[in-house]
Short mmCIF file of C-alpha atoms and ligand atoms in Angstrom, two decimals:
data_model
loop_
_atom_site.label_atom_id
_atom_site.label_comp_id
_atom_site.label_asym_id
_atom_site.label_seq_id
_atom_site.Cartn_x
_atom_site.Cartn_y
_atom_site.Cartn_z
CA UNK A 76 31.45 13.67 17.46
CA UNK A 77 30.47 11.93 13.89
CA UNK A 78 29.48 8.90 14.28
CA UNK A 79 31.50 6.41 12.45
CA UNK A 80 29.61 4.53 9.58
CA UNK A 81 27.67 1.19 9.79
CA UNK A 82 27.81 -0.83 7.17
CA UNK A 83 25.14 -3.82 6.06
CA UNK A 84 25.80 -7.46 5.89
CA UNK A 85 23.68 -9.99 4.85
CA UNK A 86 21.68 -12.41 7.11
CA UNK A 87 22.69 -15.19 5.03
CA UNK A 88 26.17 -14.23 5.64
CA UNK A 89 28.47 -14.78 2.17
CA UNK A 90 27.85 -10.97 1.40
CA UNK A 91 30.90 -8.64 2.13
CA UNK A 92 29.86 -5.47 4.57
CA UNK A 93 27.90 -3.10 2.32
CA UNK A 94 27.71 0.85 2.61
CA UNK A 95 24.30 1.97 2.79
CA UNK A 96 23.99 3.31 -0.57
CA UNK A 97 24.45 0.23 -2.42
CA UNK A 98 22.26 -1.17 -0.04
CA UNK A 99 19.74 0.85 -1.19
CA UNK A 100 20.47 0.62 -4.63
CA UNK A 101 20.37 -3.57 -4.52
CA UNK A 102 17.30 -4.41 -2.65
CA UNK A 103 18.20 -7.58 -2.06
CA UNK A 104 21.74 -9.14 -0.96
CA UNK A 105 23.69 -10.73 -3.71
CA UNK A 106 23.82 -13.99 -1.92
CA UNK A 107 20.03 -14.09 -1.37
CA UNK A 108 19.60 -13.07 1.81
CA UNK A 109 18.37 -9.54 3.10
CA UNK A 110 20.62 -6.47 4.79
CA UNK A 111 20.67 -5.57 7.92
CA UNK A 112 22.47 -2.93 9.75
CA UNK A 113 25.93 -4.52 11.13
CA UNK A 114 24.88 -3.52 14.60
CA UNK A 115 22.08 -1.23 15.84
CA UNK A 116 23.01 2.07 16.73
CA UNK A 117 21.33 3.55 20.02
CA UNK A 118 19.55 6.38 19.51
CA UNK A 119 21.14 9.40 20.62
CA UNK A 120 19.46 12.33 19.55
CA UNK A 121 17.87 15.10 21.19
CA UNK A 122 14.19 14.98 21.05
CA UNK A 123 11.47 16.99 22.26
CA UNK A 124 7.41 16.52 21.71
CA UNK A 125 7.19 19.55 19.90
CA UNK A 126 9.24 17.72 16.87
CA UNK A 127 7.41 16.63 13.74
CA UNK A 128 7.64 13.16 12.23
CA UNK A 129 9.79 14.40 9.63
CA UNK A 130 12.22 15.94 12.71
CA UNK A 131 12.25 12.64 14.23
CA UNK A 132 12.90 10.47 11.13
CA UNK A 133 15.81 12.84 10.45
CA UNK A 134 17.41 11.87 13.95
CA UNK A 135 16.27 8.15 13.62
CA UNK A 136 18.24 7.74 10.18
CA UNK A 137 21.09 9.64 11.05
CA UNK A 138 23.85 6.88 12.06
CA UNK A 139 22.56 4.83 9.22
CA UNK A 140 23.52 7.49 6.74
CA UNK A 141 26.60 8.52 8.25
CA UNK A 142 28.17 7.10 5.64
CA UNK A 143 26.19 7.96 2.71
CA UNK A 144 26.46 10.57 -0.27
CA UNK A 145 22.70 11.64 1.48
CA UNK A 146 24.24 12.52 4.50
CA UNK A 147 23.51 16.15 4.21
CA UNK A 148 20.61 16.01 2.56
CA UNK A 149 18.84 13.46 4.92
CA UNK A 150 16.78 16.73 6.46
CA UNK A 151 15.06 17.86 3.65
CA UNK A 152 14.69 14.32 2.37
CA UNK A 153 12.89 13.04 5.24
CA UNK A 154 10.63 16.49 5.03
CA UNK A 155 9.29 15.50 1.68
CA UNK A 156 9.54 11.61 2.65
CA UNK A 157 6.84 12.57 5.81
CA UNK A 158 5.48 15.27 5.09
CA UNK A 159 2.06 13.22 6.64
CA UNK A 160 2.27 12.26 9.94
CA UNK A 161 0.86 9.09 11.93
CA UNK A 162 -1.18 10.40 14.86
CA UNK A 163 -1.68 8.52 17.78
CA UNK A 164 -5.37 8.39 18.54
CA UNK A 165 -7.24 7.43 21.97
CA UNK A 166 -9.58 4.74 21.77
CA UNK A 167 -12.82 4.10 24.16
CA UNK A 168 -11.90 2.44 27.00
CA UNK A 169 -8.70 0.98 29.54
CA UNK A 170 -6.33 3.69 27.82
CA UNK A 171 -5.99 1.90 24.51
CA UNK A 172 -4.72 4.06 21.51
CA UNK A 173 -4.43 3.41 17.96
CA UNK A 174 -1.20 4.59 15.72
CA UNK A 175 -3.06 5.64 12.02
CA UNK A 176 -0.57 5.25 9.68
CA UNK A 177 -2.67 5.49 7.27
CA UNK A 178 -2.64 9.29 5.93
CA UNK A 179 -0.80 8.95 2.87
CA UNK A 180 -1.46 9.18 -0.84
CA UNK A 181 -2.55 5.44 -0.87
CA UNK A 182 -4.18 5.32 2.48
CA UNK A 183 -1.76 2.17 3.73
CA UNK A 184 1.01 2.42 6.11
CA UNK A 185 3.55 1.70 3.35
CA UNK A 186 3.35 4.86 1.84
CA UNK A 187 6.29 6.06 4.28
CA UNK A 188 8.35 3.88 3.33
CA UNK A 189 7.89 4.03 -0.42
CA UNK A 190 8.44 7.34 -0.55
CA UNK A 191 11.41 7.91 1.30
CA UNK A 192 12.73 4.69 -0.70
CA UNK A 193 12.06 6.42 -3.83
CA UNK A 194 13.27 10.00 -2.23
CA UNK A 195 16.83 8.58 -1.22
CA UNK A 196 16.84 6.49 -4.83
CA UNK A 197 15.74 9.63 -6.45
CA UNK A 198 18.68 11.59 -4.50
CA UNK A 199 21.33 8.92 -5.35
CA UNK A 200 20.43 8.57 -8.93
CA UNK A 201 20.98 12.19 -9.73
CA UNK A 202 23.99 12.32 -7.05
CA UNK A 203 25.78 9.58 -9.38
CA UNK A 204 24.62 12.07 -12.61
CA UNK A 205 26.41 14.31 -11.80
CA UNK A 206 29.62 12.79 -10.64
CA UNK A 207 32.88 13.52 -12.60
CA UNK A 208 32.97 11.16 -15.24
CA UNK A 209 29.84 11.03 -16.20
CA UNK A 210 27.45 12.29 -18.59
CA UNK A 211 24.17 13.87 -18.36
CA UNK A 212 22.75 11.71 -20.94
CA UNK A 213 23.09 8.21 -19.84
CA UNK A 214 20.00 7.20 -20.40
CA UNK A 215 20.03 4.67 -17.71
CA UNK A 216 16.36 3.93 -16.27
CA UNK A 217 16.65 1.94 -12.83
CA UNK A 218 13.31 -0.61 -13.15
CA UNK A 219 11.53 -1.38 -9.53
CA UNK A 220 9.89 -4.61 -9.73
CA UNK A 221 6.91 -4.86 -6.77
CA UNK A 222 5.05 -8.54 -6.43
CA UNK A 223 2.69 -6.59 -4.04
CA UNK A 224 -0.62 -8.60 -2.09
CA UNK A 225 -2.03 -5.50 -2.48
CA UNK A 226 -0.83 -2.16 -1.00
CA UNK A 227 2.62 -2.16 -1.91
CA UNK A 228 2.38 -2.04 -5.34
CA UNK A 229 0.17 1.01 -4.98
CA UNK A 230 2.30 2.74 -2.23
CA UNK A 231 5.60 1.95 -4.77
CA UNK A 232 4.08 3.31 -7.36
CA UNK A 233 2.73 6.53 -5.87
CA UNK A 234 6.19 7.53 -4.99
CA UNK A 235 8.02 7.04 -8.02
CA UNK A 236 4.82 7.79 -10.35
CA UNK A 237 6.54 10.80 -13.28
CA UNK A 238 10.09 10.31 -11.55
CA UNK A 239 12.95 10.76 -14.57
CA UNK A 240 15.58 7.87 -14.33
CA UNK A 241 13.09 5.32 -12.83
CA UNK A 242 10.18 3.10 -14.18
CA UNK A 243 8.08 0.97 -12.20
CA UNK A 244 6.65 -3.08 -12.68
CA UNK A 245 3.85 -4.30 -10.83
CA UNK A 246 2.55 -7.93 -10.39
CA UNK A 247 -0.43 -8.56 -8.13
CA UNK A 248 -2.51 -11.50 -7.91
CA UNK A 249 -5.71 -11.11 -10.18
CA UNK A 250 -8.86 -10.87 -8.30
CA UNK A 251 -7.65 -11.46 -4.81
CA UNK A 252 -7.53 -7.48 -4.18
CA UNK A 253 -10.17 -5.39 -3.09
CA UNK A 254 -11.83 -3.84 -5.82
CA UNK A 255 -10.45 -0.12 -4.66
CA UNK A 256 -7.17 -1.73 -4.69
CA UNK A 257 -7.18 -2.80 -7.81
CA UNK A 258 -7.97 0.60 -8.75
CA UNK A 259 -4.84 2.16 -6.58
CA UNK A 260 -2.65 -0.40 -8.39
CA UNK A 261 -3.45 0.26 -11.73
CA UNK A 262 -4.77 4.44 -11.39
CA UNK A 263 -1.02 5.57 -12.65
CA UNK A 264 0.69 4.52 -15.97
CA UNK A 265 3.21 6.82 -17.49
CA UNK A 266 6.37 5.20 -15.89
CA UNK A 267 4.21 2.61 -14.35
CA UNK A 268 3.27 -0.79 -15.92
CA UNK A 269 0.69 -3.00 -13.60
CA UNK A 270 0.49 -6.83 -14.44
CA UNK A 271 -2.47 -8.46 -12.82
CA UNK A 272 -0.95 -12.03 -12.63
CA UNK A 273 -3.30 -14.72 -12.66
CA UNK A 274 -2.06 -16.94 -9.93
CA UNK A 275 -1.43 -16.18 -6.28
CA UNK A 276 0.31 -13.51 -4.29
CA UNK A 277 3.07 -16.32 -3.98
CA UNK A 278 3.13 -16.55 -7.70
CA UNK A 279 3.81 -13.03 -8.03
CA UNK A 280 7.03 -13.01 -5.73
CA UNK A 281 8.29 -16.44 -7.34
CA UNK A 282 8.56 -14.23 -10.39
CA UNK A 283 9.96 -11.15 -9.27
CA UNK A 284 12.71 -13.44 -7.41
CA UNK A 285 13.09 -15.17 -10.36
CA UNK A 286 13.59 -12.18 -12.30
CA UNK A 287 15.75 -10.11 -9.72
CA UNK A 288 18.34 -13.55 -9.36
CA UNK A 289 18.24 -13.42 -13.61
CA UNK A 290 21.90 -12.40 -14.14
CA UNK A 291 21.30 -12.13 -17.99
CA UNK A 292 18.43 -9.87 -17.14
CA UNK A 293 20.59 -7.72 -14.87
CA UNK A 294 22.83 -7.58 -17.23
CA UNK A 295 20.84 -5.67 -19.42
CA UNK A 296 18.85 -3.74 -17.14
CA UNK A 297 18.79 -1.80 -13.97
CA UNK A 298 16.40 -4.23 -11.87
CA UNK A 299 15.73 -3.67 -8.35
CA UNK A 300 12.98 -4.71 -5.83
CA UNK A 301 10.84 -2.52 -3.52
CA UNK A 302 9.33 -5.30 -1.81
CA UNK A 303 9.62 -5.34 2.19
CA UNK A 304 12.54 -7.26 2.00
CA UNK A 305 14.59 -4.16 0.72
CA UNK A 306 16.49 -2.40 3.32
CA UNK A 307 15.24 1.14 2.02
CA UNK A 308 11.62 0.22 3.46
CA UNK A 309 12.83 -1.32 6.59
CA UNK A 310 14.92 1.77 7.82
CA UNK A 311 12.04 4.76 6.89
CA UNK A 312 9.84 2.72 8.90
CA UNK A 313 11.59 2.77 11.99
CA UNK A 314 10.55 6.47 12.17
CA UNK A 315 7.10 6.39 13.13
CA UNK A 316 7.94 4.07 15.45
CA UNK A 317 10.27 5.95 17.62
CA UNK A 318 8.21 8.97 17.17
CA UNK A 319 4.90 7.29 18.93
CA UNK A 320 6.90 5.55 21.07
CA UNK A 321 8.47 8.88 22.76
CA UNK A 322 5.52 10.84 22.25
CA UNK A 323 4.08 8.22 24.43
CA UNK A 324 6.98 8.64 26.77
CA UNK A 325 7.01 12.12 27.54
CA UNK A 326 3.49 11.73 28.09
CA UNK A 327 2.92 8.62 30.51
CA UNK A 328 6.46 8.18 31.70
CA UNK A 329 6.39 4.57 30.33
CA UNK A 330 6.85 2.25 27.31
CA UNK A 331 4.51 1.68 24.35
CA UNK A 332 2.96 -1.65 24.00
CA UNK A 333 2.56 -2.19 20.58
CA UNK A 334 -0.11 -4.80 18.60
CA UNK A 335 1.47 -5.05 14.82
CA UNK A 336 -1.15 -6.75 12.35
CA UNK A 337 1.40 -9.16 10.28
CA UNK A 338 1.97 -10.47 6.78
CA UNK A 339 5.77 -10.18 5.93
CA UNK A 340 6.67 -9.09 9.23
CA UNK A 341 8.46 -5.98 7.21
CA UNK A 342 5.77 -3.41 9.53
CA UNK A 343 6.85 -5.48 12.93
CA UNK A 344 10.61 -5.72 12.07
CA UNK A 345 10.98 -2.62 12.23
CA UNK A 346 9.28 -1.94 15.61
CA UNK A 347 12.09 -4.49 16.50
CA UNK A 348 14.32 -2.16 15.40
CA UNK A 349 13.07 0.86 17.27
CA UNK A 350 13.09 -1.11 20.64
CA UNK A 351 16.96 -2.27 20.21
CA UNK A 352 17.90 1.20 19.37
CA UNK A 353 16.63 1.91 22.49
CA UNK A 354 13.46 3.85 22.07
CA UNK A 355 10.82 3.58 24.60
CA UNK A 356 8.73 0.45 23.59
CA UNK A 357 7.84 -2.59 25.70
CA UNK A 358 6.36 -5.30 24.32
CA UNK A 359 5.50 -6.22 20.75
CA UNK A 360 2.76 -8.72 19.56
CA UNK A 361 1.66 -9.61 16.36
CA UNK A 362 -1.31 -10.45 15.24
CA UNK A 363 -1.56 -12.14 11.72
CA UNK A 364 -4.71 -13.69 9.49
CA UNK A 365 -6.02 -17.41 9.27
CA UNK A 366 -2.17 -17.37 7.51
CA UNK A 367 -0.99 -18.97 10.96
CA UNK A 368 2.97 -20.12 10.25
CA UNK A 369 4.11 -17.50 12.41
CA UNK A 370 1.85 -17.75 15.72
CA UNK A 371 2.48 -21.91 15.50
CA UNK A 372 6.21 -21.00 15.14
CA UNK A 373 5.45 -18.97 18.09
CA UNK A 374 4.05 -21.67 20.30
CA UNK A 375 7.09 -23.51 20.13
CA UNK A 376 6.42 -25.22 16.84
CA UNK A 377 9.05 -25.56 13.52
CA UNK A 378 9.22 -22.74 10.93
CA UNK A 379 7.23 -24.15 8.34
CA UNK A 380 6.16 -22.01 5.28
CA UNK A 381 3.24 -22.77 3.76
CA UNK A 382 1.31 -21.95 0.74
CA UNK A 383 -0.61 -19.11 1.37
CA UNK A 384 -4.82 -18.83 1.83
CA UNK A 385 -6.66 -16.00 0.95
CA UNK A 386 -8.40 -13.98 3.52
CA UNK A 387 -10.04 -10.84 4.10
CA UNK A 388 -7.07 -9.32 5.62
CA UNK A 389 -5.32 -10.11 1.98
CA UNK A 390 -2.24 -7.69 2.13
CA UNK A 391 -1.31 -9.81 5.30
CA UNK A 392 -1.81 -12.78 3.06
CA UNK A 393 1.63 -14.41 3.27
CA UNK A 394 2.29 -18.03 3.96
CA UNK A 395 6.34 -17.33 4.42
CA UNK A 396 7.17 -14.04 5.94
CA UNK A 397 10.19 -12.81 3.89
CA UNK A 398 11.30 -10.67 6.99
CA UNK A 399 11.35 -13.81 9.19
CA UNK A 400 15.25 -14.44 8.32
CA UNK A 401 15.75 -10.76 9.86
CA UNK A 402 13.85 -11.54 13.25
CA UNK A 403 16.02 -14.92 13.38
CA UNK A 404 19.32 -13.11 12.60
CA UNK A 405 18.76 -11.19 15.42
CA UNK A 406 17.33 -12.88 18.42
CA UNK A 407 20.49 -15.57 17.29
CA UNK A 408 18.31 -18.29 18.33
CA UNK A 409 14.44 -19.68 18.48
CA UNK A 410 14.30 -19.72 22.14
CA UNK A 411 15.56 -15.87 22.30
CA UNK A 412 13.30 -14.59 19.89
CA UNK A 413 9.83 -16.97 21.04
CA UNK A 414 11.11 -15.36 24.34
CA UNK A 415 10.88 -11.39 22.92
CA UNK A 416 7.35 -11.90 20.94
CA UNK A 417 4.32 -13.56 20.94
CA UNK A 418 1.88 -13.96 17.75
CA UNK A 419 -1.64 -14.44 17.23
CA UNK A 420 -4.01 -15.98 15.01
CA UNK A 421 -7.14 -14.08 13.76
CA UNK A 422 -9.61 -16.38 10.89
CA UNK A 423 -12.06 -14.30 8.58
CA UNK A 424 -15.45 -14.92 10.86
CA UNK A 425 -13.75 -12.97 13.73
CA UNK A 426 -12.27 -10.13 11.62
CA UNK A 427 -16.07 -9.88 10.72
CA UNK A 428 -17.39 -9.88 14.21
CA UNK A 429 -14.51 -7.17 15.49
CA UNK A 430 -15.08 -4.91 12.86
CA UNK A 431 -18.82 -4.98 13.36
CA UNK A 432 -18.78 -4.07 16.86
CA UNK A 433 -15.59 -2.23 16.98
CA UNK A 434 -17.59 1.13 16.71
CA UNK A 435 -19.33 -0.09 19.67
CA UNK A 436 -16.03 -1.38 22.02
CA UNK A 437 -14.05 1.15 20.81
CA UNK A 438 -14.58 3.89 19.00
CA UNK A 439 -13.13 3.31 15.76
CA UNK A 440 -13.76 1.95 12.51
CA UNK A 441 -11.11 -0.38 11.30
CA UNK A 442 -9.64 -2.16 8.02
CA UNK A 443 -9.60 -5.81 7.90
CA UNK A 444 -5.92 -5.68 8.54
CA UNK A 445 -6.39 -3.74 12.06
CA UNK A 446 -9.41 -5.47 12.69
CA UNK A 447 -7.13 -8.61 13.86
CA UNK A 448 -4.71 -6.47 15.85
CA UNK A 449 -8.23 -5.28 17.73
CA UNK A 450 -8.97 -8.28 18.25
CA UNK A 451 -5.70 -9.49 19.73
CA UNK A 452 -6.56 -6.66 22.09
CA UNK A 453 -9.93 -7.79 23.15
CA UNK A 454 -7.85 -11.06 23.64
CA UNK A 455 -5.30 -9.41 26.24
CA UNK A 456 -8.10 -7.98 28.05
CA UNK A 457 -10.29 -11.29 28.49
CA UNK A 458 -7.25 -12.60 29.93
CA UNK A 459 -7.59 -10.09 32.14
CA UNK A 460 -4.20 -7.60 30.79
CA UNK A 461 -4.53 -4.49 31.99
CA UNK A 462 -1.68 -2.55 30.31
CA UNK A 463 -3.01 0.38 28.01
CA UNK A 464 -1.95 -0.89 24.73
CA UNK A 465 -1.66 0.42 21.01
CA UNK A 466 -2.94 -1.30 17.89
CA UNK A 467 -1.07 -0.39 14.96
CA UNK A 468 -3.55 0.82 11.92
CA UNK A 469 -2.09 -0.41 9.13
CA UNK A 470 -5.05 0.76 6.12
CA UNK A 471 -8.04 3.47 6.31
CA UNK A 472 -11.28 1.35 6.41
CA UNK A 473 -12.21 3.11 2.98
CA UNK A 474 -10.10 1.13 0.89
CA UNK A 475 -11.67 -2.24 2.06
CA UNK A 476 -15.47 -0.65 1.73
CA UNK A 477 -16.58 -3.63 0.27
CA UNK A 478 -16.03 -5.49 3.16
CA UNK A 479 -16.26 -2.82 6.23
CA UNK A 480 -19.75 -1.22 5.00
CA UNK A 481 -21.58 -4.08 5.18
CA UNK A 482 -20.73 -4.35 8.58
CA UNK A 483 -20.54 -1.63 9.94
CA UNK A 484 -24.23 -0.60 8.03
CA UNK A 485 -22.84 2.80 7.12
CA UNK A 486 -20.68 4.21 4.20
CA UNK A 487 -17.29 5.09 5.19
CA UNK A 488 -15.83 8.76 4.20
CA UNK A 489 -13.03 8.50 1.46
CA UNK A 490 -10.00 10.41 2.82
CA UNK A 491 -9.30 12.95 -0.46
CA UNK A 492 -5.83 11.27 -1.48
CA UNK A 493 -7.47 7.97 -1.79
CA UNK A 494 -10.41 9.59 -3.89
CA UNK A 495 -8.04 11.36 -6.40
CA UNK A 496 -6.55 8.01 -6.77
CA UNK A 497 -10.11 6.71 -7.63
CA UNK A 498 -10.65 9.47 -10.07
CA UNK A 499 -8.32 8.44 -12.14
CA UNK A 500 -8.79 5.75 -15.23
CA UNK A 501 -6.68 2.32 -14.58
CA UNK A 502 -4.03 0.92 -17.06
CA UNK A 503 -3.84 -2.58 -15.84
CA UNK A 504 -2.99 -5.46 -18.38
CA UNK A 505 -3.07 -9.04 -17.73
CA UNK A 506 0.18 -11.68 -17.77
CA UNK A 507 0.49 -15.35 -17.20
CA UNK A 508 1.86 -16.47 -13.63
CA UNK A 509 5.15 -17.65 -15.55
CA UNK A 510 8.86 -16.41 -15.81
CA UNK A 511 8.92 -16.43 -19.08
CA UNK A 512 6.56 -13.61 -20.23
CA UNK A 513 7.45 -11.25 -17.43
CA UNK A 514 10.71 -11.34 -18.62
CA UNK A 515 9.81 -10.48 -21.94
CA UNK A 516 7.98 -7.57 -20.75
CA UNK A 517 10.56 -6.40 -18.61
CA UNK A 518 12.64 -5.85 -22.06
CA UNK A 519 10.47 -4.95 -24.02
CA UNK A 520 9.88 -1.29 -22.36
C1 PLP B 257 1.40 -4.78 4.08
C2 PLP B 257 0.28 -4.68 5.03
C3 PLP B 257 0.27 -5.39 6.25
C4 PLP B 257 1.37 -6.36 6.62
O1 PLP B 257 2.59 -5.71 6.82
P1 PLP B 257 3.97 -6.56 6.81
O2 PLP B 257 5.03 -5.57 6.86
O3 PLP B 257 3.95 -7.35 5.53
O4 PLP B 257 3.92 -7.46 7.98
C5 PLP B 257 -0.78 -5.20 7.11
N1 PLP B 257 -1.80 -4.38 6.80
C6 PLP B 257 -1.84 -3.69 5.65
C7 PLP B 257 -3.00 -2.81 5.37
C8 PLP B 257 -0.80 -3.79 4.73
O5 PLP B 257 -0.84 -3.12 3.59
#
């Protein structure tokens, strides 16, 4: 039987119910707030352990594209999409496991999502070229705008890098990236242009907001976001999730307790997601940076954005999780959803000490980023937890040498995508943490 087609509605709630293409298309809901899926289908698919991530995704995806002019092509799609998968990997000690989702072209989990975002935008784009009606030559170029605090930009611009129809904006905060991230964000040009804004990651996102709400702007050009507010990298990373999770269960007969290292709580929602479609996954923690509004909103305290500090977990950087309003929509109220997760704080000297003795404790080198989600482990277990649990690895230590080496006293290998990234020269130019000029350079392509 076909499932019948879910549509998306807005958290903020003045949107009428969307179908998933245009969903896609806007990013962001016209009255502000972000889509999500009218309900959550369960999943329903067959699945077996011998299925790839690409097999899985496929099934995941399914009802959400029940409706959509992808429909048929969601298979091949999601082969291209993941054609790297996210192995689950045993760490020393108590059963503990870490997910690596961090074999892409720009060694950061967000490469999954970017690419089926720009694989589905890619699809619809020519889809609508070559409807009845129209031509073959509208030159219409569809511009992604990415305030990134450091890996999205580079994962965004990876997958759309030399794709006709679409061009590609970055703004990332000047100097508060590691150096080899700097380099990933500006290693493309052609259809990419990278500002390096000098202001803050907040900054950055002030601006593309500003930019994406512009009606004139929109009026003259095809704007849309990429950031992890859009619903095309919510859904895409849903996959990997309910892949682990019943790998996990066909293996140990039980659930998957996940760790999720935490900025805009994009990574984390869509665990969420996984676990109310019904996949195999028990419980969820998060584990963010000396950025601390969500673990104090966790304890019971208000929601209370703040301006955000810099740390040396930087793409978890984020003083007002965007996601948040999806995690709030819903758990309906605060007491439901302080009930369902718990969050943890994690300041800079103790991502030092855990990822100079993680080697040690547990086998692995980490990034910053899943450096804190180790440590919210260690926590667990000097509480005296025994659950096996798995930390979610959100970047390959190589991309954060600058800090890791040091510490760990050894270089780290470069996995081969990130190097050919490195090869390359960078393009970056430099723009003024105002509306103004990005909107001049947004028309002046
Ligand atoms: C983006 C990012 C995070 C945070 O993910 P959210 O979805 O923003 O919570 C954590 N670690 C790394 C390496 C990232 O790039």
């Amino acid at each position: 039987m076909m499932a019948s087609s879910i549509n998306f509605i807005s958290t903020r709630g003045n949107t009428p119910a969307t179908a998933i293409d245009d969903a896609l298309i806007a990013g962001l809901a016209p009255d502000g707030g972000l889509y999500v899926p009218e309900h959550i289908p369960a999943f329903e698919g067959e699945w077996s352990p011998a299925m790839t991530l690409a097999e899985t995704a496929t099934r995941v995806l399914a009802p959400y594209f029940a409706g959509s002019r992808l429909r048929d092509t969601l298979p091949a799609l999601c082969a291209r999409a993941y054609d790297f998968e996210a192995p689950l990997v045993a760490m020393r000690g108590d059963g503990d496991s870490l997910l690596e989702l961090f074999h892409g072209p720009t060694a950061a989990f967000k490469d999954y999502a970017a690419r089926f975002l720009a694989e589905s935008l890619a699809a619809l784009h020519s889809s609508k070229h070559g409807a009845p009606g129209r031509t073959l030559s509208t030159p219409d170029i569809t511009t992604i705008l990415v305030a990134t605090s450091g890996d999205t930009g580079a994962a965004v611009a990876g997958a759309f890098h030399l794709r006709p129809g679409f061009e590609v904006v970055i703004l990332y905060p000047d100097a508060r990236v590691s150096p080899r991230q700097a380099h990933g964000l500006e290693c493309w040009g052609d259809n990419v242009r990278t500002f390096r804004v000098t202001g803050s990651f907040d900054d950055c996102q002030r601006m593309a907001k500003t930019a994406l709400s512009d009606r004139d702007l929109r009026g003259r050009m095809a704007l849309t976001s990429a950031n992890s507010i859009s619903l095309g990298r919510l859904l895409p990373q849903v996959a990997y999730y309910a892949h682990t999770a019943l790998g996990f269960h066909a293996l140990h007969g039980e659930a998957i307790n996940l760790i999720v290292p935490t900025g805009n709580l994009g990574n984390a929602a869509a665990a969420f997601v996984a676990k109310a479609m019904g996949l195999p996954i028990g419980e969820i923690v998060l584990a963010t940076n000396a950025n601390d509004v969500l673990p104090r909103y966790f304890a019971g305290g208000d929601y209370a954005p703040e301006a955000t500090k810099a740390t040396l977990a930087n793409a978890m950087d984020v003083g007002a999780p965007s996601n948040f309003e999806r995690l709030r929509h819903w758990h309906g109220d605060d007491a439901a959803l302080r009930a369902a997760v718990s969050a943890h704080t994690v300041d800079d000297a103790t991502i030092r000490a855990t990822i100079a003795t993680a080697a040690e404790r547990h086998g692995i080198v980490p990034c910053p980023h899943t450096a804190c989600g180790l440590h919210v482990l260690e926590q667990l277990r000097a509480q005296g937890d025994s659950r096996p649990w798995t930390v979610v690895a959100t970047a390959h230590p190589a991309k954060f040498d600058s800090i890791v080496e040091p510490l760990v006293g050894h270089s780290v290998d470069v996995p081969p995508a990130l190097a050919a990234c490195l090869a390359r020269p960078a393009h970056g130019e430099t723009l003024a943490a105002d509306d103004a000029p990005l909107r001049e350079r947004l028309l002046s392509r």
